[in-house]
Amino acid sequence: SYELTQPPSVSVSPGQTARITCSGDALPKQYAYWYQQKPGQAPVLVIYKDSERPSGIPERFSGSSSGTTVTLTISGVQAEDEADYYCQSADSSGTVVFGGGTKLTVL
Amino acid sequence: EVQLVESGGGLVQPGGSLRLSCAASRFTFSSYGMTWVRQAPGKGLEWVSAISGSGGSAYYADSVKGRFTISRDNSKNTLYLQMTSLRAEDTAVYYCAKVYCSSTSCPTVGAFDIWGQGTMVTVSS
């Protein structure tokens, strides 16, 4: 199986831009997905297919891909964005992998 | 509102068995792949298993292969996870989730757009 690597933590002040990266050798061939998880709650899908945003997700959430790295960008970070963020991918053999997660702290 | 509700969690001794259920409502259950994801206390998300909409294809993480079995009853709109030979390291909140389908594709695994609230499984003597 393959791995997805995320930084353990990212800190940003309110109103600034947060960027969370996810790296993996399989990412040039597979889509990446991003989830937000707040304490005691189930994960919420915020980005699919590298850069698509589900309905109901604020426009300040965006995704991009370049080579073996995908990036979740949160523009104009708000206090409510403080959460754990996970990247995820899946291959054609049915294997699903999650990154280790990144704790976003809003200072 | 589309909803998934897990049940069946609890305390079980090492080596024991448990069956989790996930009841789905307000969507055409048989049209969607489903998955189980777990989260150990204070840890990250770990994929466990996935099954196609028809139930004809199933996939497992190496950590549970041979011990866990995923299944579904489309007539009851319910997903299951039969867990045997349980170990302390299986202790986690277990979530079921529905695969996201676009207008052009509906894979068995991909993004997961609807999640249940989770059910806690504790393996301890």
PDB file of C-alpha atoms in Angstrom:
ATOM      1  CA  SER A   1       0.000   0.000   0.000  1.00  0.00           C
ATOM      2  CA  TYR A   2       1.036   3.625  -0.214  1.00  0.00           C
ATOM      3  CA  GLU A   3       1.241   6.489   2.252  1.00  0.00           C
ATOM      4  CA  LEU A   4       0.013  10.061   2.443  1.00  0.00           C
ATOM      5  CA  THR A   5       2.090  12.483   4.508  1.00  0.00           C
ATOM      6  CA  GLN A   6       0.719  15.612   6.188  1.00  0.00           C
ATOM      7  CA  PRO A   7       2.339  18.082   8.602  1.00  0.00           C
ATOM      8  CA  PRO A   8       1.129  17.429  12.167  1.00  0.00           C
ATOM      9  CA  SER A   9       0.148  21.033  12.758  1.00  0.00           C
ATOM     10  CA  VAL A  10      -0.405  24.381  11.077  1.00  0.00           C
ATOM     11  CA  SER A  11      -1.065  27.655  12.873  1.00  0.00           C
ATOM     12  CA  VAL A  12      -2.528  30.823  11.410  1.00  0.00           C
ATOM     13  CA  SER A  13      -4.069  34.074  12.635  1.00  0.00           C
ATOM     14  CA  PRO A  14      -7.689  34.916  11.847  1.00  0.00           C
ATOM     15  CA  GLY A  15      -8.114  36.398   8.394  1.00  0.00           C
ATOM     16  CA  GLN A  16      -4.881  34.919   7.076  1.00  0.00           C
ATOM     17  CA  THR A  17      -4.483  32.041   4.631  1.00  0.00           C
ATOM     18  CA  ALA A  18      -3.815  28.507   5.824  1.00  0.00           C
ATOM     19  CA  ARG A  19      -2.210  25.935   3.547  1.00  0.00           C
ATOM     20  CA  ILE A  20      -2.142  22.262   4.444  1.00  0.00           C
ATOM     21  CA  THR A  21      -0.136  19.899   2.272  1.00  0.00           C
ATOM     22  CA  CYS A  22      -0.449  16.192   1.607  1.00  0.00           C
ATOM     23  CA  SER A  23       2.276  14.264  -0.188  1.00  0.00           C
ATOM     24  CA  GLY A  24       2.265  10.819  -1.736  1.00  0.00           C
ATOM     25  CA  ASP A  25       3.799   9.045  -4.684  1.00  0.00           C
ATOM     26  CA  ALA A  26       0.403   7.889  -5.940  1.00  0.00           C
ATOM     27  CA  LEU A  27      -1.170  11.345  -6.029  1.00  0.00           C
ATOM     28  CA  PRO A  28      -0.265  12.127  -9.665  1.00  0.00           C
ATOM     29  CA  LYS A  29      -2.427   9.131 -10.636  1.00  0.00           C
ATOM     30  CA  GLN A  30      -5.221   9.375  -8.095  1.00  0.00           C
ATOM     31  CA  TYR A  31      -7.590  12.025  -6.873  1.00  0.00           C
ATOM     32  CA  ALA A  32      -7.250  13.455  -3.383  1.00  0.00           C
ATOM     33  CA  TYR A  33     -10.058  14.314  -1.005  1.00  0.00           C
ATOM     34  CA  TRP A  34     -10.045  16.472   2.125  1.00  0.00           C
ATOM     35  CA  TYR A  35     -12.046  16.192   5.341  1.00  0.00           C
ATOM     36  CA  GLN A  36     -12.538  18.515   8.295  1.00  0.00           C
ATOM     37  CA  GLN A  37     -13.098  16.948  11.703  1.00  0.00           C
ATOM     38  CA  LYS A  38     -13.963  18.883  14.841  1.00  0.00           C
ATOM     39  CA  PRO A  39     -13.661  17.313  18.317  1.00  0.00           C
ATOM     40  CA  GLY A  40     -16.339  14.737  19.004  1.00  0.00           C
ATOM     41  CA  GLN A  41     -17.791  14.980  15.504  1.00  0.00           C
ATOM     42  CA  ALA A  42     -17.703  12.878  12.360  1.00  0.00           C
ATOM     43  CA  PRO A  43     -15.524  14.030   9.460  1.00  0.00           C
ATOM     44  CA  VAL A  44     -17.000  16.368   6.848  1.00  0.00           C
ATOM     45  CA  LEU A  45     -15.959  16.284   3.192  1.00  0.00           C
ATOM     46  CA  VAL A  46     -14.658  19.726   2.163  1.00  0.00           C
ATOM     47  CA  ILE A  47     -12.849  18.991  -1.126  1.00  0.00           C
ATOM     48  CA  TYR A  48     -13.176  16.138  -3.643  1.00  0.00           C
ATOM     49  CA  LYS A  49     -11.330  15.295  -6.850  1.00  0.00           C
ATOM     50  CA  ASP A  50      -8.379  17.487  -5.813  1.00  0.00           C
ATOM     51  CA  SER A  51     -10.181  20.817  -6.156  1.00  0.00           C
ATOM     52  CA  GLU A  52     -13.966  20.428  -6.268  1.00  0.00           C
ATOM     53  CA  ARG A  53     -16.037  21.818  -3.425  1.00  0.00           C
ATOM     54  CA  PRO A  54     -19.232  20.054  -2.264  1.00  0.00           C
ATOM     55  CA  SER A  55     -22.362  22.120  -1.950  1.00  0.00           C
ATOM     56  CA  GLY A  56     -22.584  23.876   1.382  1.00  0.00           C
ATOM     57  CA  ILE A  57     -18.829  24.196   1.843  1.00  0.00           C
ATOM     58  CA  PRO A  58     -17.708  27.855   2.054  1.00  0.00           C
ATOM     59  CA  GLU A  59     -15.807  29.297  -0.905  1.00  0.00           C
ATOM     60  CA  ARG A  60     -12.799  30.014   1.311  1.00  0.00           C
ATOM     61  CA  PHE A  61     -11.956  26.306   1.089  1.00  0.00           C
ATOM     62  CA  SER A  62     -10.065  25.356  -2.067  1.00  0.00           C
ATOM     63  CA  GLY A  63      -7.808  22.551  -3.246  1.00  0.00           C
ATOM     64  CA  SER A  64      -4.977  22.222  -5.723  1.00  0.00           C
ATOM     65  CA  SER A  65      -2.606  19.578  -7.018  1.00  0.00           C
ATOM     66  CA  SER A  66       0.951  19.632  -8.271  1.00  0.00           C
ATOM     67  CA  GLY A  67       2.882  16.447  -8.872  1.00  0.00           C
ATOM     68  CA  THR A  68       3.059  14.342  -5.726  1.00  0.00           C
ATOM     69  CA  THR A  69       1.585  17.058  -3.487  1.00  0.00           C
ATOM     70  CA  VAL A  70      -1.952  18.273  -3.001  1.00  0.00           C
ATOM     71  CA  THR A  71      -2.812  21.354  -0.979  1.00  0.00           C
ATOM     72  CA  LEU A  72      -5.875  22.448   0.950  1.00  0.00           C
ATOM     73  CA  THR A  73      -6.064  26.220   1.151  1.00  0.00           C
ATOM     74  CA  ILE A  74      -8.337  28.078   3.543  1.00  0.00           C
ATOM     75  CA  SER A  75      -8.502  31.778   2.714  1.00  0.00           C
ATOM     76  CA  GLY A  76      -9.567  34.287   5.341  1.00  0.00           C
ATOM     77  CA  VAL A  77      -9.402  31.721   8.126  1.00  0.00           C
ATOM     78  CA  GLN A  78     -12.090  31.998  10.777  1.00  0.00           C
ATOM     79  CA  ALA A  79     -12.067  30.726  14.345  1.00  0.00           C
ATOM     80  CA  GLU A  80     -14.632  28.076  13.381  1.00  0.00           C
ATOM     81  CA  ASP A  81     -12.116  26.554  10.950  1.00  0.00           C
ATOM     82  CA  GLU A  82     -10.000  25.282  13.825  1.00  0.00           C
ATOM     83  CA  ALA A  83     -10.120  21.504  13.401  1.00  0.00           C
ATOM     84  CA  ASP A  84      -8.206  18.449  12.249  1.00  0.00           C
ATOM     85  CA  TYR A  85      -7.897  18.054   8.495  1.00  0.00           C
ATOM     86  CA  TYR A  86      -7.278  14.769   6.709  1.00  0.00           C
ATOM     87  CA  CYS A  87      -6.378  14.037   3.112  1.00  0.00           C
ATOM     88  CA  GLN A  88      -7.466  10.766   1.549  1.00  0.00           C
ATOM     89  CA  SER A  89      -7.030   8.906  -1.694  1.00  0.00           C
ATOM     90  CA  ALA A  90      -8.242   5.661  -3.216  1.00  0.00           C
ATOM     91  CA  ASP A  91      -6.885   3.439  -5.950  1.00  0.00           C
ATOM     92  CA  SER A  92      -8.559   1.241  -8.534  1.00  0.00           C
ATOM     93  CA  SER A  93      -7.884  -1.905  -6.479  1.00  0.00           C
ATOM     94  CA  GLY A  94     -10.233  -0.632  -3.797  1.00  0.00           C
ATOM     95  CA  THR A  95      -7.580   0.457  -1.311  1.00  0.00           C
ATOM     96  CA  VAL A  96      -8.280   3.649   0.620  1.00  0.00           C
ATOM     97  CA  VAL A  97      -5.583   5.608   2.446  1.00  0.00           C
ATOM     98  CA  PHE A  98      -5.837   8.540   4.835  1.00  0.00           C
ATOM     99  CA  GLY A  99      -3.075  10.940   5.703  1.00  0.00           C
ATOM    100  CA  GLY A 100      -2.080  11.236   9.350  1.00  0.00           C
ATOM    101  CA  GLY A 101      -4.034  14.449   9.820  1.00  0.00           C
ATOM    102  CA  THR A 102      -3.117  18.082  10.424  1.00  0.00           C
ATOM    103  CA  LYS A 103      -4.300  20.081  13.403  1.00  0.00           C
ATOM    104  CA  LEU A 104      -5.157  23.616  12.317  1.00  0.00           C
ATOM    105  CA  THR A 105      -4.869  26.120  15.126  1.00  0.00           C
ATOM    106  CA  VAL A 106      -6.350  29.594  14.743  1.00  0.00           C
ATOM    107  CA  LEU A 107      -4.271  31.881  16.935  1.00  0.00           C
TER     108      LEU A 107
ATOM    109  CA  GLU B   1     -32.045  14.482   5.128  1.00  0.00           C
ATOM    110  CA  VAL B   2     -29.673  11.690   4.111  1.00  0.00           C
ATOM    111  CA  GLN B   3     -28.661   9.844   7.256  1.00  0.00           C
ATOM    112  CA  LEU B   4     -26.470   7.001   8.489  1.00  0.00           C
ATOM    113  CA  VAL B   5     -26.849   5.610  11.999  1.00  0.00           C
ATOM    114  CA  GLU B   6     -24.378   3.091  13.421  1.00  0.00           C
ATOM    115  CA  SER B   7     -25.097   0.671  16.228  1.00  0.00           C
ATOM    116  CA  GLY B   8     -23.672  -2.461  17.810  1.00  0.00           C
ATOM    117  CA  GLY B   9     -20.579  -1.089  19.492  1.00  0.00           C
ATOM    118  CA  GLY B  10     -19.602  -1.988  23.038  1.00  0.00           C
ATOM    119  CA  LEU B  11     -17.074  -3.671  25.292  1.00  0.00           C
ATOM    120  CA  VAL B  12     -15.726  -7.045  24.167  1.00  0.00           C
ATOM    121  CA  GLN B  13     -12.905  -9.229  25.414  1.00  0.00           C
ATOM    122  CA  PRO B  14      -9.803  -9.910  23.301  1.00  0.00           C
ATOM    123  CA  GLY B  15     -10.523 -12.723  20.896  1.00  0.00           C
ATOM    124  CA  GLY B  16     -14.228 -11.981  20.933  1.00  0.00           C
ATOM    125  CA  SER B  17     -16.631 -10.978  18.170  1.00  0.00           C
ATOM    126  CA  LEU B  18     -18.980  -8.103  17.483  1.00  0.00           C
ATOM    127  CA  ARG B  19     -21.261  -7.082  14.615  1.00  0.00           C
ATOM    128  CA  LEU B  20     -21.753  -3.435  13.762  1.00  0.00           C
ATOM    129  CA  SER B  21     -24.739  -2.158  11.806  1.00  0.00           C
ATOM    130  CA  CYS B  22     -25.261   1.035   9.833  1.00  0.00           C
ATOM    131  CA  ALA B  23     -28.831   1.966   8.972  1.00  0.00           C
ATOM    132  CA  ALA B  24     -29.220   4.219   5.935  1.00  0.00           C
ATOM    133  CA  SER B  25     -32.158   6.465   5.125  1.00  0.00           C
ATOM    134  CA  ARG B  26     -33.357   8.929   2.494  1.00  0.00           C
ATOM    135  CA  PHE B  27     -31.192   7.784  -0.396  1.00  0.00           C
ATOM    136  CA  THR B  28     -31.174   4.821  -2.782  1.00  0.00           C
ATOM    137  CA  PHE B  29     -28.898   2.669  -0.664  1.00  0.00           C
ATOM    138  CA  SER B  30     -28.239  -0.034  -3.268  1.00  0.00           C
ATOM    139  CA  SER B  31     -26.798   2.518  -5.710  1.00  0.00           C
ATOM    140  CA  TYR B  32     -23.853   3.494  -3.536  1.00  0.00           C
ATOM    141  CA  GLY B  33     -20.640   1.967  -2.348  1.00  0.00           C
ATOM    142  CA  MET B  34     -20.233   2.082   1.406  1.00  0.00           C
ATOM    143  CA  THR B  35     -17.244   2.018   3.694  1.00  0.00           C
ATOM    144  CA  TRP B  36     -16.174   1.605   7.317  1.00  0.00           C
ATOM    145  CA  VAL B  37     -13.545   3.929   8.803  1.00  0.00           C
ATOM    146  CA  ARG B  38     -12.266   3.783  12.371  1.00  0.00           C
ATOM    147  CA  GLN B  39     -10.517   6.196  14.699  1.00  0.00           C
ATOM    148  CA  ALA B  40      -8.629   5.028  17.768  1.00  0.00           C
ATOM    149  CA  PRO B  41      -8.787   7.368  20.775  1.00  0.00           C
ATOM    150  CA  GLY B  42      -6.686  10.450  20.078  1.00  0.00           C
ATOM    151  CA  LYS B  43      -5.527   9.092  16.708  1.00  0.00           C
ATOM    152  CA  GLY B  44      -6.237   9.704  13.053  1.00  0.00           C
ATOM    153  CA  LEU B  45      -8.674   8.130  10.626  1.00  0.00           C
ATOM    154  CA  GLU B  46      -8.002   4.587   9.417  1.00  0.00           C
ATOM    155  CA  TRP B  47      -9.890   2.979   6.562  1.00  0.00           C
ATOM    156  CA  VAL B  48     -11.199  -0.493   7.411  1.00  0.00           C
ATOM    157  CA  SER B  49     -13.312  -1.891   4.583  1.00  0.00           C
ATOM    158  CA  ALA B  50     -15.499  -1.024   1.583  1.00  0.00           C
ATOM    159  CA  ILE B  51     -18.255  -2.724  -0.376  1.00  0.00           C
ATOM    160  CA  SER B  52     -19.875  -2.039  -3.728  1.00  0.00           C
ATOM    161  CA  GLY B  53     -23.524  -1.080  -4.091  1.00  0.00           C
ATOM    162  CA  SER B  54     -24.543  -4.585  -5.158  1.00  0.00           C
ATOM    163  CA  GLY B  55     -22.404  -6.198  -2.473  1.00  0.00           C
ATOM    164  CA  GLY B  56     -20.502  -8.132  -5.112  1.00  0.00           C
ATOM    165  CA  SER B  57     -17.121  -6.556  -4.382  1.00  0.00           C
ATOM    166  CA  ALA B  58     -15.498  -6.046  -0.992  1.00  0.00           C
ATOM    167  CA  TYR B  59     -12.152  -4.623   0.042  1.00  0.00           C
ATOM    168  CA  TYR B  60     -10.220  -4.695   3.303  1.00  0.00           C
ATOM    169  CA  ALA B  61      -7.297  -3.016   4.977  1.00  0.00           C
ATOM    170  CA  ASP B  62      -4.422  -5.400   5.667  1.00  0.00           C
ATOM    171  CA  SER B  63      -4.878  -4.837   9.413  1.00  0.00           C
ATOM    172  CA  VAL B  64      -8.321  -6.487   9.388  1.00  0.00           C
ATOM    173  CA  LYS B  65      -8.159  -8.873   6.442  1.00  0.00           C
ATOM    174  CA  GLY B  66      -9.231 -12.368   7.469  1.00  0.00           C
ATOM    175  CA  ARG B  67     -10.823 -11.130  10.710  1.00  0.00           C
ATOM    176  CA  PHE B  68     -13.496  -8.648   9.584  1.00  0.00           C
ATOM    177  CA  THR B  69     -16.264  -9.167   7.012  1.00  0.00           C
ATOM    178  CA  ILE B  70     -18.251  -6.379   5.412  1.00  0.00           C
ATOM    179  CA  SER B  71     -21.721  -7.069   4.030  1.00  0.00           C
ATOM    180  CA  ARG B  72     -24.957  -5.301   3.213  1.00  0.00           C
ATOM    181  CA  ASP B  73     -28.666  -6.040   3.011  1.00  0.00           C
ATOM    182  CA  ASN B  74     -30.098  -3.708   0.395  1.00  0.00           C
ATOM    183  CA  SER B  75     -33.649  -4.783   1.229  1.00  0.00           C
ATOM    184  CA  LYS B  76     -33.097  -3.428   4.737  1.00  0.00           C
ATOM    185  CA  ASN B  77     -30.911  -0.450   3.745  1.00  0.00           C
ATOM    186  CA  THR B  78     -28.312  -1.675   6.208  1.00  0.00           C
ATOM    187  CA  LEU B  79     -24.550  -2.092   6.124  1.00  0.00           C
ATOM    188  CA  TYR B  80     -22.742  -4.516   8.450  1.00  0.00           C
ATOM    189  CA  LEU B  81     -19.268  -5.168   9.772  1.00  0.00           C
ATOM    190  CA  GLN B  82     -18.706  -8.559  11.380  1.00  0.00           C
ATOM    191  CA  MET B  83     -15.595  -8.395  13.549  1.00  0.00           C
ATOM    192  CA  THR B  84     -13.918 -11.531  14.910  1.00  0.00           C
ATOM    193  CA  SER B  85     -10.660 -12.303  16.721  1.00  0.00           C
ATOM    194  CA  LEU B  86     -10.748  -8.793  18.138  1.00  0.00           C
ATOM    195  CA  ARG B  87      -7.572  -7.251  19.517  1.00  0.00           C
ATOM    196  CA  ALA B  88      -6.865  -4.330  21.811  1.00  0.00           C
ATOM    197  CA  GLU B  89      -5.665  -2.345  18.803  1.00  0.00           C
ATOM    198  CA  ASP B  90      -9.148  -2.610  17.246  1.00  0.00           C
ATOM    199  CA  THR B  91     -10.429  -0.278  19.971  1.00  0.00           C
ATOM    200  CA  ALA B  92     -11.831   2.742  18.147  1.00  0.00           C
ATOM    201  CA  VAL B  93     -14.868   4.701  17.079  1.00  0.00           C
ATOM    202  CA  TYR B  94     -16.191   3.023  13.939  1.00  0.00           C
ATOM    203  CA  TYR B  95     -17.852   5.210  11.315  1.00  0.00           C
ATOM    204  CA  CYS B  96     -19.816   4.115   8.273  1.00  0.00           C
ATOM    205  CA  ALA B  97     -19.782   6.422   5.269  1.00  0.00           C
ATOM    206  CA  LYS B  98     -21.377   6.678   1.846  1.00  0.00           C
ATOM    207  CA  VAL B  99     -19.340   7.117  -1.321  1.00  0.00           C
ATOM    208  CA  TYR B 100     -19.801  10.340  -3.268  1.00  0.00           C
ATOM    209  CA  CYS B 101     -21.205   9.911  -6.761  1.00  0.00           C
ATOM    210  CA  SER B 102     -21.076  12.507  -9.516  1.00  0.00           C
ATOM    211  CA  SER B 103     -23.340  12.634 -12.544  1.00  0.00           C
ATOM    212  CA  THR B 104     -20.762  10.688 -14.512  1.00  0.00           C
ATOM    213  CA  SER B 105     -19.207   8.224 -12.070  1.00  0.00           C
ATOM    214  CA  CYS B 106     -20.116   6.266  -8.970  1.00  0.00           C
ATOM    215  CA  PRO B 107     -17.111   4.241  -7.801  1.00  0.00           C
ATOM    216  CA  THR B 108     -17.018   1.806  -4.908  1.00  0.00           C
ATOM    217  CA  VAL B 109     -14.328   3.871  -3.223  1.00  0.00           C
ATOM    218  CA  GLY B 110     -13.539   7.537  -3.619  1.00  0.00           C
ATOM    219  CA  ALA B 111     -14.714  10.505  -1.589  1.00  0.00           C
ATOM    220  CA  PHE B 112     -17.099   9.856   1.286  1.00  0.00           C
ATOM    221  CA  ASP B 113     -19.741  12.536   1.533  1.00  0.00           C
ATOM    222  CA  ILE B 114     -22.086  11.306   4.267  1.00  0.00           C
ATOM    223  CA  TRP B 115     -20.872   9.890   7.592  1.00  0.00           C
ATOM    224  CA  GLY B 116     -22.637   8.403  10.561  1.00  0.00           C
ATOM    225  CA  GLN B 117     -22.057   9.611  14.105  1.00  0.00           C
ATOM    226  CA  GLY B 118     -19.898   6.599  14.958  1.00  0.00           C
ATOM    227  CA  THR B 119     -20.112   3.721  17.410  1.00  0.00           C
ATOM    228  CA  MET B 120     -17.425   2.949  19.990  1.00  0.00           C
ATOM    229  CA  VAL B 121     -15.809  -0.472  20.161  1.00  0.00           C
ATOM    230  CA  THR B 122     -13.628  -1.249  23.160  1.00  0.00           C
ATOM    231  CA  VAL B 123     -11.583  -4.437  23.240  1.00  0.00           C
ATOM    232  CA  SER B 124     -10.392  -5.093  26.767  1.00  0.00           C
ATOM    233  CA  SER B 125     -10.363  -7.780  29.409  1.00  0.00           C
TER     234      SER B 125
END
